[in-house]
Amino acid sequence: MKLLIVVDMQNDFVTGSLGTKEAQAIVENVICKIKETPAEQIYVTQDTHPEQYLQTKEGHHLPVAHCIEGTDGHCLCPAVEQALEEKQVDAGRKIQKPTFGSMELIEKLRSDEKILGDSNLQIELVGLCTGICVLSNAILCKAAFPEADVIVDAAACACVTPASHDTALAAMKLCQIEVEKEGKEPWRNENIES
């Protein structure tokens, strides 16, 4: 079984308060991944913060209000949301997480007997931001499923900067997370400037 985890493809990370041209450039690749994966094998995370975000520990370190629950910035970007709706991905597979990595995601995966019993399990991650939430969730998946192949599709990920994306990919490789399509990122090939 190959699971797809779509990480934080939300308006604030694509076009909003923390959006980048690199994030905008990967949307089509993420949609392609959704279209080629059975609905029952897709999980989606959403960064989810309270109105008082700036008073949180994360808010002190990253003082940019983003993904505030109930705002447009918290919503998945429209094209990704449409792809998930067309695929009829169950709402129970969408996980709102208060921090970078999602323990709830891991609990959901570990509660599924089919996943636990699969000796050829593959877990692929795509989305935003490579160096924060993709990295955190990939590490959690590798810790929870040490015999699984945990894969990150670099061409369907972006980070705050191209350099931080590359640093995150290098860190994941050290943790035996497979990185595919590195160097084929659409934003790299288009020489997008941030």
PDB file of N, CA and C in Angstrom, residues 1-4 37-43 87-90 93 112 114-115:
ATOM      1  N   MET A   1       0.848  -1.188   0.000  1.00  0.00           N
ATOM      2  CA  MET A   1       0.000   0.000   0.000  1.00  0.00           C
ATOM      3  C   MET A   1       0.890   1.247   0.000  1.00  0.00           C
ATOM      4  N   LYS A   2       0.478   2.231  -0.769  1.00  0.00           N
ATOM      5  CA  LYS A   2       1.194   3.506  -0.789  1.00  0.00           C
ATOM      6  C   LYS A   2       0.243   4.602  -0.350  1.00  0.00           C
ATOM      7  N   LEU A   3       0.556   5.223   0.777  1.00  0.00           N
ATOM      8  CA  LEU A   3      -0.240   6.331   1.295  1.00  0.00           C
ATOM      9  C   LEU A   3       0.320   7.647   0.766  1.00  0.00           C
ATOM     10  N   LEU A   4      -0.557   8.613   0.616  1.00  0.00           N
ATOM     11  CA  LEU A   4      -0.153   9.972   0.239  1.00  0.00           C
ATOM     12  C   LEU A   4      -0.573  10.911   1.352  1.00  0.00           C
ATOM     13  N   THR A  37      -3.849   8.805  -6.766  1.00  0.00           N
ATOM     14  CA  THR A  37      -3.896   8.017  -5.529  1.00  0.00           C
ATOM     15  C   THR A  37      -5.342   7.706  -5.161  1.00  0.00           C
ATOM     16  N   PRO A  38      -5.654   6.460  -4.802  1.00  0.00           N
ATOM     17  CA  PRO A  38      -7.010   6.143  -4.351  1.00  0.00           C
ATOM     18  C   PRO A  38      -7.392   6.976  -3.121  1.00  0.00           C
ATOM     19  N   ALA A  39      -8.638   7.404  -3.061  1.00  0.00           N
ATOM     20  CA  ALA A  39      -9.107   8.292  -1.985  1.00  0.00           C
ATOM     21  C   ALA A  39      -8.830   7.728  -0.605  1.00  0.00           C
ATOM     22  N   GLU A  40      -8.981   6.405  -0.456  1.00  0.00           N
ATOM     23  CA  GLU A  40      -8.802   5.794   0.868  1.00  0.00           C
ATOM     24  C   GLU A  40      -7.335   5.704   1.288  1.00  0.00           C
ATOM     25  N   GLN A  41      -6.433   6.179   0.431  1.00  0.00           N
ATOM     26  CA  GLN A  41      -5.009   6.171   0.758  1.00  0.00           C
ATOM     27  C   GLN A  41      -4.445   7.588   0.913  1.00  0.00           C
ATOM     28  N   ILE A  42      -5.345   8.581   0.941  1.00  0.00           N
ATOM     29  CA  ILE A  42      -4.925   9.982   1.044  1.00  0.00           C
ATOM     30  C   ILE A  42      -5.257  10.524   2.434  1.00  0.00           C
ATOM     31  N   TYR A  43      -4.283  11.217   3.008  1.00  0.00           N
ATOM     32  CA  TYR A  43      -4.477  11.960   4.259  1.00  0.00           C
ATOM     33  C   TYR A  43      -4.021  13.389   3.998  1.00  0.00           C
ATOM     34  N   LYS A  87     -12.068  13.619  -5.864  1.00  0.00           N
ATOM     35  CA  LYS A  87     -11.605  12.290  -5.476  1.00  0.00           C
ATOM     36  C   LYS A  87     -12.485  11.696  -4.375  1.00  0.00           C
ATOM     37  N   GLN A  88     -13.307  12.536  -3.752  1.00  0.00           N
ATOM     38  CA  GLN A  88     -14.200  12.158  -2.649  1.00  0.00           C
ATOM     39  C   GLN A  88     -13.418  11.638  -1.445  1.00  0.00           C
ATOM     40  N   VAL A  89     -12.379  12.393  -1.088  1.00  0.00           N
ATOM     41  CA  VAL A  89     -11.588  12.067   0.100  1.00  0.00           C
ATOM     42  C   VAL A  89     -12.435  12.386   1.330  1.00  0.00           C
ATOM     43  N   ASP A  90     -12.579  11.404   2.195  1.00  0.00           N
ATOM     44  CA  ASP A  90     -13.397  11.515   3.406  1.00  0.00           C
ATOM     45  C   ASP A  90     -12.876  12.623   4.322  1.00  0.00           C
ATOM     46  N   ARG A  93     -10.199  12.141   6.958  1.00  0.00           N
ATOM     47  CA  ARG A  93      -8.794  12.028   6.559  1.00  0.00           C
ATOM     48  C   ARG A  93      -8.112  13.390   6.517  1.00  0.00           C
ATOM     49  N   ASP A 112      -5.106   1.826  11.864  1.00  0.00           N
ATOM     50  CA  ASP A 112      -5.626   1.111  10.699  1.00  0.00           C
ATOM     51  C   ASP A 112      -4.898  -0.225  10.558  1.00  0.00           C
ATOM     52  N   LYS A 114      -4.990  -2.459   8.263  1.00  0.00           N
ATOM     53  CA  LYS A 114      -4.421  -2.695   6.928  1.00  0.00           C
ATOM     54  C   LYS A 114      -3.043  -2.058   6.795  1.00  0.00           C
ATOM     55  N   ILE A 115      -2.913  -0.866   7.351  1.00  0.00           N
ATOM     56  CA  ILE A 115      -1.623  -0.174   7.293  1.00  0.00           C
ATOM     57  C   ILE A 115      -0.605  -0.896   8.173  1.00  0.00           C
TER      58      ILE A 115
END
